[in-house]
XYZ file of N, CA and C in Angstrom:
768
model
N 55.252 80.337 -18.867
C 55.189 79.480 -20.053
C 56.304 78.428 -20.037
N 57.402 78.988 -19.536
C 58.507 77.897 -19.849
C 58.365 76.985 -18.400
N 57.754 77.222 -17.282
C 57.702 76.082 -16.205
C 56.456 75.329 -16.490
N 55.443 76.162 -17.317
C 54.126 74.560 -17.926
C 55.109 73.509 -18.956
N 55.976 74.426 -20.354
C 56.647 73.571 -20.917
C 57.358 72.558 -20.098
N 58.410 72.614 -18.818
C 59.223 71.947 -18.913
C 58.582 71.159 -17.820
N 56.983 70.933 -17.040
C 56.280 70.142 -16.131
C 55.445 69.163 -17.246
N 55.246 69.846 -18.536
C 54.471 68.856 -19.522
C 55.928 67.800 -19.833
N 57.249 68.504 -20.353
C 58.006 67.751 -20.639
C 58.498 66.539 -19.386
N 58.646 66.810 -18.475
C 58.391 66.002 -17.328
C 57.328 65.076 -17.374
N 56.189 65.224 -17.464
C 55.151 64.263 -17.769
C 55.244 63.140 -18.638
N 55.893 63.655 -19.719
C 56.098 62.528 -20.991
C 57.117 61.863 -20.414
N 58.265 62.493 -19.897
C 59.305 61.489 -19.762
C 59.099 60.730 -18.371
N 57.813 60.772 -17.711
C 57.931 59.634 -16.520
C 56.582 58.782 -17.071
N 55.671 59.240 -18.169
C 55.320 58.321 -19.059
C 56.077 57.074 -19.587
N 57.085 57.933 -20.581
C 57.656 57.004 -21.191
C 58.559 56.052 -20.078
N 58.961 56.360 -18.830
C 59.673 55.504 -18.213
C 59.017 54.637 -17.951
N 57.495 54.515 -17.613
C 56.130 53.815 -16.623
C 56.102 53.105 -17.911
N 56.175 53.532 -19.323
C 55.707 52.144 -20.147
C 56.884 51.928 -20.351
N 58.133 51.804 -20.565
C 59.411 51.036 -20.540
C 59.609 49.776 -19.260
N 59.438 50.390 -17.895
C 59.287 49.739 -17.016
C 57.987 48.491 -16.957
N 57.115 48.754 -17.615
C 55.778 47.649 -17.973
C 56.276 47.118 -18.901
N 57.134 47.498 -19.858
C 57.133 46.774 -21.252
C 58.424 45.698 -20.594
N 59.107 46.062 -19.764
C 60.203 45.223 -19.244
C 59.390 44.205 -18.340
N 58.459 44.608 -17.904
C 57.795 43.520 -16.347
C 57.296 42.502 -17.171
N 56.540 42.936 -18.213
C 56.294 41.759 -19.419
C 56.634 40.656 -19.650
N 58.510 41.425 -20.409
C 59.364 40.215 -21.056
C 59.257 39.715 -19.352
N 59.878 40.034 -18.320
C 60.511 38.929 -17.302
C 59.625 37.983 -17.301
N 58.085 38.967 -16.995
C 57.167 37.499 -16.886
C 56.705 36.505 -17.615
N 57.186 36.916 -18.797
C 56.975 36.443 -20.162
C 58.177 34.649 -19.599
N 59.545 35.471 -19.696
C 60.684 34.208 -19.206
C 60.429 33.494 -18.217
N 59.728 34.042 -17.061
C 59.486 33.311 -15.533
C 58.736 32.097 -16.048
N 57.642 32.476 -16.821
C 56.337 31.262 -17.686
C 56.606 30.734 -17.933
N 57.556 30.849 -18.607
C 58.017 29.850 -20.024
C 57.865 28.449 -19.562
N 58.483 27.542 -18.750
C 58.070 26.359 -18.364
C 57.518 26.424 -16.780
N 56.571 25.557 -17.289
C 55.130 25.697 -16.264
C 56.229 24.466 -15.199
N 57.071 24.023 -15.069
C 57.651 23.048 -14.234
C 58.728 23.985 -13.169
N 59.018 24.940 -14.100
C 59.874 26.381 -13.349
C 58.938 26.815 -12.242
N 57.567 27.285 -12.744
C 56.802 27.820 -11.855
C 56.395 27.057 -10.741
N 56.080 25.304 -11.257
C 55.620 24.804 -9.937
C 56.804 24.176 -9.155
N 58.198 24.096 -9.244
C 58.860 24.383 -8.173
C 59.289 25.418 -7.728
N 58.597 26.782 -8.236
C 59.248 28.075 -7.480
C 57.876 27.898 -6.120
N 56.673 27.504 -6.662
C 55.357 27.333 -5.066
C 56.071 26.405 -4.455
N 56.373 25.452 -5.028
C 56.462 23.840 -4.094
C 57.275 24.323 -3.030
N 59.055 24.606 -3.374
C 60.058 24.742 -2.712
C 59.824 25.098 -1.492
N 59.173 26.324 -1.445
C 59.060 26.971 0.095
C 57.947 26.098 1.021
N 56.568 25.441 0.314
C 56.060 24.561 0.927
C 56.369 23.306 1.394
N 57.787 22.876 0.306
C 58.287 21.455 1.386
C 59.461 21.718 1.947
N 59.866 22.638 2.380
C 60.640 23.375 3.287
C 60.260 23.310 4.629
N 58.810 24.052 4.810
C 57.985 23.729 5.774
C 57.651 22.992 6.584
N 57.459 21.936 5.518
C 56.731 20.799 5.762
C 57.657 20.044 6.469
N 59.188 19.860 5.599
C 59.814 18.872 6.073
C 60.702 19.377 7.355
N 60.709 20.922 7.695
C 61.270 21.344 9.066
C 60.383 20.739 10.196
N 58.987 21.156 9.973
C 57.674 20.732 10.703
C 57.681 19.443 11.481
N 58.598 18.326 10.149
C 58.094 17.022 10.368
C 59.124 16.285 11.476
N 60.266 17.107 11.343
C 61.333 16.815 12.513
C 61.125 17.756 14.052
N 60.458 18.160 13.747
C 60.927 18.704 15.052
C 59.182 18.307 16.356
N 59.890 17.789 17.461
C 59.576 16.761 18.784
C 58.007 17.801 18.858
N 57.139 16.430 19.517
C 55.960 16.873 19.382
C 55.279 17.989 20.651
N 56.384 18.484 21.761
C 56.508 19.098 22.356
C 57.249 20.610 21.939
N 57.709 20.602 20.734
C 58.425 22.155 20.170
C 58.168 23.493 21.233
N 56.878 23.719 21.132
C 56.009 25.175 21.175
C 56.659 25.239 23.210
N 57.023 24.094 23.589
C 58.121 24.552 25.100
C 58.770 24.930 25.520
N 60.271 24.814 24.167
C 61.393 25.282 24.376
C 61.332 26.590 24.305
N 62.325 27.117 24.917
C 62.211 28.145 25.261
C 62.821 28.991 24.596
N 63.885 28.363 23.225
C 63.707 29.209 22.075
C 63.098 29.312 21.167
N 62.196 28.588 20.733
C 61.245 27.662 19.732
C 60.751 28.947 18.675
N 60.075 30.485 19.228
C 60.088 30.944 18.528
C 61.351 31.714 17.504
N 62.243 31.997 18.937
C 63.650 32.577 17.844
C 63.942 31.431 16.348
N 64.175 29.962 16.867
C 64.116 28.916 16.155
C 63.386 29.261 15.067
N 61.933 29.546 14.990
C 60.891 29.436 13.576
C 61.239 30.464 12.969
N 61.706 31.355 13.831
C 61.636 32.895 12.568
C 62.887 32.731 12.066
N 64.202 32.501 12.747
C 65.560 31.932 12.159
C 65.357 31.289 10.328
N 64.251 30.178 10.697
C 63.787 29.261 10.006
C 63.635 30.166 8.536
N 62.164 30.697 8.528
C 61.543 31.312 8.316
C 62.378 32.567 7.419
N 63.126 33.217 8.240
C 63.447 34.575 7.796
C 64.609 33.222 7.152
N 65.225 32.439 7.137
C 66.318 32.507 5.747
C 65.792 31.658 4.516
N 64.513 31.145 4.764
C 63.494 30.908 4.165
C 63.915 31.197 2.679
N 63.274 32.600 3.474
C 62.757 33.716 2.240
C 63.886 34.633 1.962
N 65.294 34.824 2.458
C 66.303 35.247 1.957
C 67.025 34.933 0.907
N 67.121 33.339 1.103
C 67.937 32.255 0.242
C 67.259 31.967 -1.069
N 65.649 31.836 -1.204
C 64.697 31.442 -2.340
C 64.712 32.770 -2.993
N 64.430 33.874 -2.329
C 64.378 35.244 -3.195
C 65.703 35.777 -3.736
N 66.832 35.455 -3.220
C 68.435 35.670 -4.069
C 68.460 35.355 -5.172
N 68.170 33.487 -4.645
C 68.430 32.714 -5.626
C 67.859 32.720 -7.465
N 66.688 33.512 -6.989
C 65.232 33.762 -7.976
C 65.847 34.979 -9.223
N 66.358 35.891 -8.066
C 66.763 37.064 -9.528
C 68.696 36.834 -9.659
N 69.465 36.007 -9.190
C 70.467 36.388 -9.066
C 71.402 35.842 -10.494
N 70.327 35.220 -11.083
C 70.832 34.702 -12.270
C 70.049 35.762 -13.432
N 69.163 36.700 -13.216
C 68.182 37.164 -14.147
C 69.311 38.389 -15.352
N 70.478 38.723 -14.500
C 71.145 39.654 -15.283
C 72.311 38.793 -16.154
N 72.639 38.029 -15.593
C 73.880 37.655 -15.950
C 74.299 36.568 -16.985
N 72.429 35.849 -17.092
C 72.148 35.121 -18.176
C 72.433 35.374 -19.208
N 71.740 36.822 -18.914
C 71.246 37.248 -20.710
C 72.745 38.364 -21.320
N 73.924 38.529 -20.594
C 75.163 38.406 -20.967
C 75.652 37.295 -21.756
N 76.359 37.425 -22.808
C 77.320 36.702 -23.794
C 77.913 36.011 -22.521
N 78.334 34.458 -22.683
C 77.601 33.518 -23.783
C 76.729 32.800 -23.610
N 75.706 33.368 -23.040
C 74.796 32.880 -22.510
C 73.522 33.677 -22.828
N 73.367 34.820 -23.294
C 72.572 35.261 -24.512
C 72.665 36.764 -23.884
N 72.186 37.440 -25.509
C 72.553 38.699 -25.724
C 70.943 39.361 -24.917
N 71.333 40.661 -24.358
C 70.334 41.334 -23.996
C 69.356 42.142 -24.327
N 67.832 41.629 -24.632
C 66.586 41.890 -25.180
C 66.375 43.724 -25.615
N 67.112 44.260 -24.743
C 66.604 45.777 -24.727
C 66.920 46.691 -25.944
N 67.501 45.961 -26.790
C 68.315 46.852 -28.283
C 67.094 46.044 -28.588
N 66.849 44.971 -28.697
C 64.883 45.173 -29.786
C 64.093 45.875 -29.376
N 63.620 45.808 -27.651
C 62.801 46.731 -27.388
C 62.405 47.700 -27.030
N 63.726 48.669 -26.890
C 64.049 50.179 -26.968
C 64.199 50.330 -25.323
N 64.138 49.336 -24.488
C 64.209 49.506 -23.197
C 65.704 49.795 -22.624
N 64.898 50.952 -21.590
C 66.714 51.553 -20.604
C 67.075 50.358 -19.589
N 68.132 50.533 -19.214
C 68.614 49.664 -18.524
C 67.950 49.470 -17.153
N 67.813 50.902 -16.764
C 67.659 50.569 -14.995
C 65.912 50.286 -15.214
N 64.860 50.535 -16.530
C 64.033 50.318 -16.847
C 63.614 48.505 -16.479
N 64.766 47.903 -17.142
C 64.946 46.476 -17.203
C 64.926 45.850 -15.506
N 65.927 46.682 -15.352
C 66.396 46.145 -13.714
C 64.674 46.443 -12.762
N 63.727 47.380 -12.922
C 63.040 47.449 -12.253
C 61.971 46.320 -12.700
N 61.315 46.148 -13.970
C 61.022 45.405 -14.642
C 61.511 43.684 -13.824
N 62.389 43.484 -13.864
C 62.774 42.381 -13.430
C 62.279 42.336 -11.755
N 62.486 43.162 -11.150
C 61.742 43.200 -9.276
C 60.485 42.980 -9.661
N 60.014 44.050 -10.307
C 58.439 43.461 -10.658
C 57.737 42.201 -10.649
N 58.222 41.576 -11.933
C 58.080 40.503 -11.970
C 58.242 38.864 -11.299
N 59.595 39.101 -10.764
C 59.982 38.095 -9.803
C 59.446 38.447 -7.907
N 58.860 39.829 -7.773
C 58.326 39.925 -6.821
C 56.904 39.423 -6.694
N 56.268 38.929 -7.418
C 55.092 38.683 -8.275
C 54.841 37.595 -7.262
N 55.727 36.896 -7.620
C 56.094 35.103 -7.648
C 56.719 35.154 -6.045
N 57.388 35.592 -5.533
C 58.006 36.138 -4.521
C 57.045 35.907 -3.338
N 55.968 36.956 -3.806
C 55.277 37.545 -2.577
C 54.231 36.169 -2.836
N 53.926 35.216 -3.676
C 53.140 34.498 -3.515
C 54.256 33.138 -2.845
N 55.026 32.896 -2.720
C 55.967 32.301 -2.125
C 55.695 32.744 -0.850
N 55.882 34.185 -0.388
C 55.525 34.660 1.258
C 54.463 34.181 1.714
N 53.670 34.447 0.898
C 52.097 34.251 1.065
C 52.006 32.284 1.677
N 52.025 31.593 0.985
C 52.683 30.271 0.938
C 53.102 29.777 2.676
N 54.695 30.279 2.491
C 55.623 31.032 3.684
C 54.159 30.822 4.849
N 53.961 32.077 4.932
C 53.349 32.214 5.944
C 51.857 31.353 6.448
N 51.079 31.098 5.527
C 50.211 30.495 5.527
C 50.581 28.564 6.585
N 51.357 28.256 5.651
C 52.386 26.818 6.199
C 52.690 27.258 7.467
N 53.447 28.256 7.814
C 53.815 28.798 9.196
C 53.134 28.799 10.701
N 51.604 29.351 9.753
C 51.019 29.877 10.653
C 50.448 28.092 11.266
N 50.251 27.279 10.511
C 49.738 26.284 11.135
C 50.553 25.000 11.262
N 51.638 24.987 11.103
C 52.693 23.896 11.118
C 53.268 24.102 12.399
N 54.017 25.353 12.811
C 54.337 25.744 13.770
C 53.374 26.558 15.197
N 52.290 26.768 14.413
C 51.096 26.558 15.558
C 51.801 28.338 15.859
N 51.821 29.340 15.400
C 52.579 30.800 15.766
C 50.946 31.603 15.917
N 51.480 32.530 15.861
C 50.152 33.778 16.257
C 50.118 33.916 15.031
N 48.661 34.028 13.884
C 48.154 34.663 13.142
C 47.645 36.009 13.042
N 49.551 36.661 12.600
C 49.311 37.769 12.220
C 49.399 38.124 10.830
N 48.902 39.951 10.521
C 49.268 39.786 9.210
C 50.701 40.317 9.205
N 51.078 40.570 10.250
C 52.359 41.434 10.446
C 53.732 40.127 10.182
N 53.448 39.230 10.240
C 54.247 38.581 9.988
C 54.554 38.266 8.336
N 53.234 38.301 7.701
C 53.275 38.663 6.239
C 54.156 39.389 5.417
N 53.742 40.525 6.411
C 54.408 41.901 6.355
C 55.999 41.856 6.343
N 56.565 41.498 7.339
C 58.267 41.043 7.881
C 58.362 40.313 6.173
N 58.151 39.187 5.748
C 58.360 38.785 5.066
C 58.359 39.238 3.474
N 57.656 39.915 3.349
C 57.196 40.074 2.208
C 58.681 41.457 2.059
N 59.001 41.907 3.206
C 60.035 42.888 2.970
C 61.264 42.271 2.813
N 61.426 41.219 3.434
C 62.379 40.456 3.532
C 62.906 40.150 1.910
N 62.166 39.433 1.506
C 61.418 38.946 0.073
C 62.249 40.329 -0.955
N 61.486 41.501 -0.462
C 62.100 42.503 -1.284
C 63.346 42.722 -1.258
N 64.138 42.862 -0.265
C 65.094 42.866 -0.069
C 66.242 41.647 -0.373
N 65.939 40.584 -0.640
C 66.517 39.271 -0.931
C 66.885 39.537 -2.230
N 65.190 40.110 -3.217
C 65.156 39.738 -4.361
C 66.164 41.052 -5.110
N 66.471 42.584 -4.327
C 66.664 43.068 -4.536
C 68.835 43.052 -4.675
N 68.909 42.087 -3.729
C 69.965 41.595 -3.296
C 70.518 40.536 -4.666
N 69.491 39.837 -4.744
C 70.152 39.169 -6.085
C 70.083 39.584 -7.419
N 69.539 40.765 -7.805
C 69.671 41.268 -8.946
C 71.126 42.271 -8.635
N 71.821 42.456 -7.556
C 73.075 43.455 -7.523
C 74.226 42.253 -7.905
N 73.842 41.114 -7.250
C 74.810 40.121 -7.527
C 74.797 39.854 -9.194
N 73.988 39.568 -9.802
C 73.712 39.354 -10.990
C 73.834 40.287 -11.740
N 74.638 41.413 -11.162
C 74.841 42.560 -12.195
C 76.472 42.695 -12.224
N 76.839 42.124 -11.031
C 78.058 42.596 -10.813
C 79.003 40.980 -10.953
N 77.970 39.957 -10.904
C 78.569 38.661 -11.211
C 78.986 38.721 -12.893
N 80.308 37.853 -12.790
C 80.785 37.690 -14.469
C 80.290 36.265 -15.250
N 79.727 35.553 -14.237
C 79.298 34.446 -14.699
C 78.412 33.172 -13.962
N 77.840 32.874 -13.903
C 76.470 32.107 -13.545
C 77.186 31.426 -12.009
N 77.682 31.109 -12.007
C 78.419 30.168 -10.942
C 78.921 31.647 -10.222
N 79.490 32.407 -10.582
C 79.985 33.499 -9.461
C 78.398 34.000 -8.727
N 77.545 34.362 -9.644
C 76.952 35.035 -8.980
C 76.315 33.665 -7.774
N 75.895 32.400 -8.274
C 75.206 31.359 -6.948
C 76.394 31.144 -5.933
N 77.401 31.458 -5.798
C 78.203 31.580 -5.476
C 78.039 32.705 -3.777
N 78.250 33.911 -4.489
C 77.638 35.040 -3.796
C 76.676 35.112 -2.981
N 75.571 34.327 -3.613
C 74.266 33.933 -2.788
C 73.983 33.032 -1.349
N 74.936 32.417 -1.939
C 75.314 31.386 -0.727
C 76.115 31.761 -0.059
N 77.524 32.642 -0.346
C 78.069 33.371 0.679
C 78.003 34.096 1.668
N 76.805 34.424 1.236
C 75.924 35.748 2.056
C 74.725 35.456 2.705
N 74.369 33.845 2.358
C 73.114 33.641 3.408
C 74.141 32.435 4.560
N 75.367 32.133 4.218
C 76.291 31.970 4.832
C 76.632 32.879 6.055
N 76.823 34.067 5.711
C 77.860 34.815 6.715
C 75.957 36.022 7.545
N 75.106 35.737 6.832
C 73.756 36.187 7.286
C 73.413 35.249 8.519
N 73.482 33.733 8.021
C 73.400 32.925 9.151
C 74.041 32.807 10.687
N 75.371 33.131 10.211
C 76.458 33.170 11.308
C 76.007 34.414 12.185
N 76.030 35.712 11.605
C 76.009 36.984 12.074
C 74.580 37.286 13.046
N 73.752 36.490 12.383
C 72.124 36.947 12.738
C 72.161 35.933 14.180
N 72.931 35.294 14.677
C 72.849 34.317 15.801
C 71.843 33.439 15.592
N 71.515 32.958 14.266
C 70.392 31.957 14.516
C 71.098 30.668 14.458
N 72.075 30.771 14.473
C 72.710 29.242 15.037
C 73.620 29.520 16.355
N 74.275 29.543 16.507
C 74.907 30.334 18.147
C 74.741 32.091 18.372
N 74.193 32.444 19.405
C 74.039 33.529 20.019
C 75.039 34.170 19.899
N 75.075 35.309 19.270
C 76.326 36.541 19.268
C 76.464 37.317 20.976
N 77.284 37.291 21.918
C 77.485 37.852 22.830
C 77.706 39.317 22.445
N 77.059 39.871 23.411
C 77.150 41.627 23.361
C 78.223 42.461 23.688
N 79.190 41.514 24.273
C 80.413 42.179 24.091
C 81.751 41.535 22.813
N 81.079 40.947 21.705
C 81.761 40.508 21.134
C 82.047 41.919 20.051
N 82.656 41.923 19.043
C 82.839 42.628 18.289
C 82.358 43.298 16.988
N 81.862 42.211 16.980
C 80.940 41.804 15.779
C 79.305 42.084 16.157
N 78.863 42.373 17.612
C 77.239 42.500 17.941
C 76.767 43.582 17.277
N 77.538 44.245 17.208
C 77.106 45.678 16.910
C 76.509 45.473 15.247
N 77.835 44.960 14.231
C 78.014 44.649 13.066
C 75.819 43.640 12.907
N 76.860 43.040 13.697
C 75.276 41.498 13.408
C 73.702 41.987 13.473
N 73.721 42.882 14.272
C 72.144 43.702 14.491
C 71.467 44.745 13.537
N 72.097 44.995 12.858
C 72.229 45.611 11.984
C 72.035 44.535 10.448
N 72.219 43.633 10.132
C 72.145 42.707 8.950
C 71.108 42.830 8.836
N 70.378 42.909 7.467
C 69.060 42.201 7.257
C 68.039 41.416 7.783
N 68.625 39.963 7.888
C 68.389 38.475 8.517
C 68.337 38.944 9.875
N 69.081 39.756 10.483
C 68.562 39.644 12.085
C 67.730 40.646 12.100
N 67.220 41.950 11.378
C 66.765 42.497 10.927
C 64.851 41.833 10.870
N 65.212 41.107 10.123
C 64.055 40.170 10.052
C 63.889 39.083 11.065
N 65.054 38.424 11.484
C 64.406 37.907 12.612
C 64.227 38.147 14.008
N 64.431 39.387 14.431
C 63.625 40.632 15.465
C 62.538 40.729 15.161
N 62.106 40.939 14.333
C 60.903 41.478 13.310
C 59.978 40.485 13.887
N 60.300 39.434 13.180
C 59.224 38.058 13.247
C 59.003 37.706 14.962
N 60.228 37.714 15.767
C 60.249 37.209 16.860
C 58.997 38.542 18.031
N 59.668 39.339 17.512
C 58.749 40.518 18.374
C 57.263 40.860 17.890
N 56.912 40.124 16.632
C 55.463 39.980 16.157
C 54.669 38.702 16.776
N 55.887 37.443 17.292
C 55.050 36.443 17.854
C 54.825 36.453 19.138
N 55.700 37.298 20.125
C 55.490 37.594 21.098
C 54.904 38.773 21.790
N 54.495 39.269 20.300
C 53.527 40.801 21.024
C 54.031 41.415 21.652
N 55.198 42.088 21.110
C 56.055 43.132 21.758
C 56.898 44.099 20.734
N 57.437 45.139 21.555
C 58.120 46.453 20.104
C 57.597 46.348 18.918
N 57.595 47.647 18.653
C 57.239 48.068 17.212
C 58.538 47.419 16.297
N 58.173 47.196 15.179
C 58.960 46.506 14.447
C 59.273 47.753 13.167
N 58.481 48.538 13.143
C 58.668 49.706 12.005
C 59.941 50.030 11.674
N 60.849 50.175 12.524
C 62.535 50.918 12.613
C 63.258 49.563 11.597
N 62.613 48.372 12.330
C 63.411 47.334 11.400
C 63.361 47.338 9.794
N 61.802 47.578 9.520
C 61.080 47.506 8.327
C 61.831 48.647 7.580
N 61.827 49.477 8.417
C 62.359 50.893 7.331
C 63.916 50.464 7.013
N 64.325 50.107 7.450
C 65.825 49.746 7.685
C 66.049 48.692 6.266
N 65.241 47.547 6.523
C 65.378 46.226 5.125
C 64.662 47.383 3.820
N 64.060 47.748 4.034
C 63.463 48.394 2.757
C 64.731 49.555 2.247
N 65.310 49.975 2.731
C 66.194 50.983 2.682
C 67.904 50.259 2.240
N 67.795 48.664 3.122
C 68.769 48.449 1.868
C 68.791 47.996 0.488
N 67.092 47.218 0.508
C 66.956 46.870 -0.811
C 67.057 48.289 -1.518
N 66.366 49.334 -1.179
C 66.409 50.353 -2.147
C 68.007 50.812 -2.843
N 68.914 50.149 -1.672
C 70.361 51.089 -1.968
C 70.714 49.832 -3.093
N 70.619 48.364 -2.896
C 71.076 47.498 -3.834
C 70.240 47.706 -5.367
N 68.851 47.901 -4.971
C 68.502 48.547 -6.364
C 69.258 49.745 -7.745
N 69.457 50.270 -6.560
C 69.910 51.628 -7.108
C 71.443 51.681 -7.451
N 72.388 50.577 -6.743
C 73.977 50.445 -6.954
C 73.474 49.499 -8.393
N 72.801 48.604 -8.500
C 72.280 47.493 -9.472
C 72.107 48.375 -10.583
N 71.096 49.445 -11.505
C 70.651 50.284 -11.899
C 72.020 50.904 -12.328
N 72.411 51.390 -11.843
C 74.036 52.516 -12.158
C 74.568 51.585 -12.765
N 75.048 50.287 -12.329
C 76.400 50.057 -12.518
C 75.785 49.291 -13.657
N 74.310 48.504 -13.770
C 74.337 47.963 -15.264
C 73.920 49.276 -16.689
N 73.658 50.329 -16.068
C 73.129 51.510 -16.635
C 75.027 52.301 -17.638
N 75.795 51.897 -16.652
C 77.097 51.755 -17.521
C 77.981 51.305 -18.090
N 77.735 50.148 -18.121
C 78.483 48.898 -18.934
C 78.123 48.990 -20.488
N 79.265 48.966 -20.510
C 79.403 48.745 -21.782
C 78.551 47.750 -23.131
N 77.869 47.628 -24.283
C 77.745 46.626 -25.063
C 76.341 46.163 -24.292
C-alpha cells in the first residue's frame, strides 16, 4: 500500500513538473513572438551568412584541399555563435533593472523556467539548422546528408544550452554578450579552424575535446564518409546536459 501511495505520489509530481515546464515553454514563446521583426532576423541571419560566405569564395573552392574542413569550420561556428547569442540574454533580462521575473505570477519553479526557455528557443534554433543546412547543402555543393542535420542540430543544443549558463551566471546584459564572444573566441582558436593545432603542442589534447572541434570532426567525417561520429554526439549532448543542469541549480538558488 505504501509503494502504490508513494508511485501515485510520484505521478502527480512529474505531472505537475510536465505542466510547469509547458506553462514556461509558453511564456518564452509567447516573448520570442512578440515582434515579428525579432523572428525574421532570427531565419534571415543564418541565411545571409551563407550566402555571403558562398559569394566570396573562388569558383574553383570544392579543390582545395581543405575546403571541406573550411565549410564545417564555417558551419559549426555558425550555429555556436547564433544559438549562445539567442538564450544568453533570456535569464538575465528579466533580473532587476531590467525586469522582474514572471514565475511569482505563474507559480513556476525555477529549473521549470530554465527548461521552458531550451524549449522554446530550440524551436527557432532547430529551424535555423534546418535553414543551416539546407543553404549548405547547395551553396557549398557538400554531400546531402541527414547526418549533417543531425551534427548540427546538437551543436544548436549545446550552444543554446551554453547560453542560458551564461545568462544565469552573467550580472548584466553586456557581461553575459561578453562571455559569448569569449568563448566562440577561444572555441575558434582551440578547434584549429583557423591555424592547425600541432599534436605535440599542449593544448591538442585540451582542443579535441571542445565542442566546436567536436562538431567540426563530426561534420568533416560525415562529408567524407568516414568514422562513426556517435562518440562525438554523445560527448556535445553531455555537455549541454552538464550546462543545463549547473544553469538549473545555481538559478534554482538565488536569492529574490
Amino acid at each position: 500500500m505504501a509503494i502504490r501511495f508513494g508511485i501515485i505520489v510520484m505521478i502527480m509530481r512529474f505531472k505537475g513538473k510536465m505542466k510547469d515546464i509547458l506553462k514556461a515553454t509558453r511564456l518564452e514563446y509567447r516573448q520570442i513572438t512578440e515582434s515579428n521583426g525579432h523572428i525574421l532576423l532570427l531565419l534571415i541571419q543564418p541565411v545571409l551568412i551563407i550566402i555571403l560566405f558562398g559569394a566570396v569564395l573562388p569558383p574553383e573552392h570544392s579543390q582545395y584541399p581543405y575546403y571541406k574542413h573550411t565549410i564545417a569550420s564555417m558551419l559549426s561556428i555558425v550555429v555556436i555563435f547564433i544559438s549562445a547569442q539567442m538564450t544568453s540574454l533570456r535569464i538575465v533580462t528579466e533580473r532587476a533593472p531590467y525586469g522582474p521575473l514572471s514565475r511569482e505570477t505563474l507559480g513556476i519553479g525555477r529549473a521549470s523556467i530554465i527548461s521552458g526557455k531550451l524549449n522554446a528557443n530550440f524551436l527557432f534554433a532547430g529551424i535555423q539548422c534546418i535553414l543551416i543546412y539546407l543553404m549548405g547543402v547547395n551553396v557549398f555543393e557538400i554531400e546531402n546528408s541527414i547526418l549533417i542535420l543531425i551534427v548540427l542540430l546538437v551543436t544548436s543544443f549545446f550552444s543554446l544550452s551554453m547560453g542560458l549558463l551564461f545568462s544565469v551566471f552573467a550580472k548584466n546584459k553586456d557581461q553575459a554578450s561578453q562571455l559569448v564572444m569569449l568563448t566562440v573566441l577561444v572555441f575558434l582558436v582551440l578547434s584549429g579552424a583557423i591555424v592547425k593545432i600541432p599534436e605535440t603542442s599542449i593544448l591538442y589534447d585540451v582542443s579535441q575535446e571542445i565542442p566546436m572541434t567536436l562538431s567540426l570532426n563530426s561534420l568533416v567525417s560525415v562529408m567524407n564518409a568516414e568514422n562513426d561520429i556517435s562518440w562525438n554526439i554523445a560527448k556535445m549532448l553531455s555537455f549541454g546536459i552538464f550546462c543545463l543542469l549547473v544553469s538549473a541549480f545555481k538559478f534554482s538558488i538565488e536569492k529574490g
